[in-house]
């Protein structure tokens, strides 16, 4: 079957050739990725380097009775074995984390999930290190474990952390409280209106529970960090990280060092998807490097990814009151997030995705409870969408249930309820720079919603479904950028945004190029290096285009202002008479001067720098702790929609997606092609999560921890027709009107397919993924001839 | 990974002499695709691997036998089979099955010998070979013997090969003109995954009546198996939808599926029923 993975025809997309933004500039790094010259930390080795291999816990919960490195140390070629106690000698309080300082660099006293790092063997030969790691003998006293997020939140569940120590690093997580005697790390609330009364006045009440299994990021480049001493009292960490600035501050905190003694650098990432955020291997590598005072490299295998970080499993209970006319008047949401053994950024997922879990709907009466729960499974963190796809799965599946019960067309039902410009979101913030109607229009058009639909026949039934979703962007966060004009007039951008395949280098260069009137392709983007590039919160949550994009814009404006001042002197005219265009500064009278000539005029030769600085931190108001209300909860809203047309094999339960349309509001796109590719890429990723990707656990052990047994979609699996569609709603504060869009394509794919499934065969599945067996079992139950053991 | 010896003998005699019937940690390595998976998960820790890479002669090449069938060297890669015109014209059912047998990276290195010797019940080619009729040449220090493909698989990852025996080649029987063949692969996850159920069928139709039917199933059960009950239901019966359904029911009732990551036993039983019927139907449609 031929696949059509193409954006729609590009008619109105031709911007005037002098413009750098709104132009589908080719990725700056394309050639280097094709010819293999692109830099990845994965390829880095250093002279005298030791390889570290991790010995991992074999049980999900237990006390460590003893660790015997004897046999490992006896192996020829083993340099050292490092345990949690060794690390404690270097770092007295070796716990890290962006929300809670709960994760030990190596397990101390206790293990909390099967696969947790317990010790590291170091050797010059990675195979020797691996064999040594296998020889480290650890004795445990097993403790009762808990895996289900709802069970774990109940009183009486085995307690995973005796005390919780909030990190207080990030302003949006400042309110976290130290707790003990519970597995609930945090509960976030939103309250609005009078819920009880509204339910009483509702004509219908719908209540359902939806579940999501766990999946992983599966970047092609697994987690990798290399550490080396930088002089006697400094440390350099080369790491495939999405958050170099955070790594620096967290490592400095752990060591009790000033930040300027820790240098963190990254290169291109072979994918990240939220996995490579905060601390993954960096603290362990830093500690090992300092203990042995030699370069140390730890690179995980594909298999070890499954023991590092996952997406959150979640249980979402949703109760919705609706009037006869199809208006939603009340919604009560309770979400339990399976955060695994360590909080990582789970509390932020809990809070941010919790607060939008009532959906993109204008509802007067709302109550949301969102709980971050510890369990004895590998830690869960950010995964492209930050928890949004889990809640959209719930509220958009239910939207379909309601629309059908009321016999209202699904698109029409949404139109009756969506938030529009100026209306208050559940958190109270008035909506700005959004247009959900435009998303629904585009879905209706591309899905040919009003045309007769072939419903299939015999054992192949056809159906279609849609969904819409909303996300807020993390706030408040800071980005700082530097635009550097060198002596010859060429330009470099220093930013700590990490290009992990999403095209940020190109987008940043486009923004600076637009302001400076030079070509995007002529700009060099310097990759994150905390000794060189300024602070950035992290490359996450679709924030870079908006935040770093604004910082780069300001930095370029700053550089331009300096250039114009210099040019005004040289050309003896007013600054107002000058503009940067076509690589020169031109006066209205026709006089021109190149950047290089300006540098020569100022520095008497081809020398010197013009440095423009820009920093950006959007306004934010902390939500009220009890009600979640805030006048400014997010710098911008992300809106998306998806439509799916599917075929269901009623004898096997297999879903074949014929067509998947993924619509995203990108504001005014900086680079339309990249935006469409992001929507298509995210759509494909969430498609895999929807139809078959799932980590399978047995008593806390991951039983399919390899890509032989955990399958991600390939070319033969993706929908026959797959498209990414932009809706352009310029954002007033976005750089040239742009919004972030890296996650938008993830939001809606699952319920669009789930709703299409119902449309095709009238079974509603509430738990993801929609595997053939799950579908067939549901079908057979509905036909009253259940499969065995059902 | 523990260090181990890698031997690269140049002759089959040297190779079988390097194997050790008593020592489980000594094995032959062909493409290594299956072995490396086991080594990575420490299911298998070798002390010595005997690489078949340098072996020639019987282990290489494809040729036509007197009965019109093919003799295929054990070291032939699955990609070579996939692209072979000889295979495509002799056994189109094999060529077609190879397209979704894992991915091209695996097919480029995996060999036919390794594919059969591994004894993994989830393999795609064993049921096809079982329906076409094939025998395997097994060579040891004691000489050569021929093993019928239907007697090769004795249990879950178990074969009737002795630890110092090597498969050197496979002979697939020539087929009568107008034979009906089909392989139906059903995966629960990605298209190139191991099958949840694989069904191969082969039969002849003589004036509307089914003769010499063979039905083999992989992945559902602990080893690839022919279904005697399905074959009995088809033998000398008219080629009619209800006959094919009855045969499918017979296979589903007869075989004992086992649960794994691809599905529960009851789901797999149902998939046997569906795919035996579909394979029988498609074999007939494809012929037409
Ligand atoms: C990711 C992945 C996906 C896969 N998907 C599929 C799939 O969809 N369908 C499918 O059918 N298969 C699939 N396979 C399995 C694949 O077909 C086998 O791995 C392959 O055929 C084995 O061949 P090899 O040459 O690599 O064997 P090796 O790994 O070299 O050897 C396998 C076993 O056979 C023994 N051996 C090898 N050659 C001989 C010989 N000549 N004589 C005696 N013993 C020998 C070895 O000692 C070892 O025990 C997949 C494999 C992988 C890794």
PDB file of C-alpha atoms in Angstrom, chain A residues 68-81 121 128 131-137:
ATOM      1  CA  UNK A  68      29.746  -7.187  47.583  1.00  0.00           C
ATOM      2  CA  UNK A  69      31.971  -5.904  44.788  1.00  0.00           C
ATOM      3  CA  UNK A  70      34.624  -8.575  45.475  1.00  0.00           C
ATOM      4  CA  UNK A  71      34.127 -10.764  42.423  1.00  0.00           C
ATOM      5  CA  UNK A  72      33.794  -7.736  40.161  1.00  0.00           C
ATOM      6  CA  UNK A  73      36.984  -6.151  41.472  1.00  0.00           C
ATOM      7  CA  UNK A  74      38.824  -9.427  41.024  1.00  0.00           C
ATOM      8  CA  UNK A  75      38.077  -9.400  37.319  1.00  0.00           C
ATOM      9  CA  UNK A  76      41.062  -8.392  35.249  1.00  0.00           C
ATOM     10  CA  UNK A  77      40.806  -4.906  33.836  1.00  0.00           C
ATOM     11  CA  UNK A  78      38.275  -3.566  36.340  1.00  0.00           C
ATOM     12  CA  UNK A  79      39.287  -0.140  37.549  1.00  0.00           C
ATOM     13  CA  UNK A  80      36.734   0.440  40.290  1.00  0.00           C
ATOM     14  CA  UNK A  81      33.302  -0.431  41.556  1.00  0.00           C
ATOM     15  CA  UNK A 121      31.648  -0.937  37.436  1.00  0.00           C
ATOM     16  CA  UNK A 128      34.863  -5.935  31.017  1.00  0.00           C
ATOM     17  CA  UNK A 131      30.834  -8.418  32.960  1.00  0.00           C
ATOM     18  CA  UNK A 132      31.969  -6.823  36.225  1.00  0.00           C
ATOM     19  CA  UNK A 133      28.579  -5.167  36.705  1.00  0.00           C
ATOM     20  CA  UNK A 134      27.006  -8.622  36.450  1.00  0.00           C
ATOM     21  CA  UNK A 135      29.378  -9.877  39.143  1.00  0.00           C
ATOM     22  CA  UNK A 136      28.442  -7.274  41.751  1.00  0.00           C
ATOM     23  CA  UNK A 137      26.535  -9.256  44.356  1.00  0.00           C
TER      24      UNK A 137
END
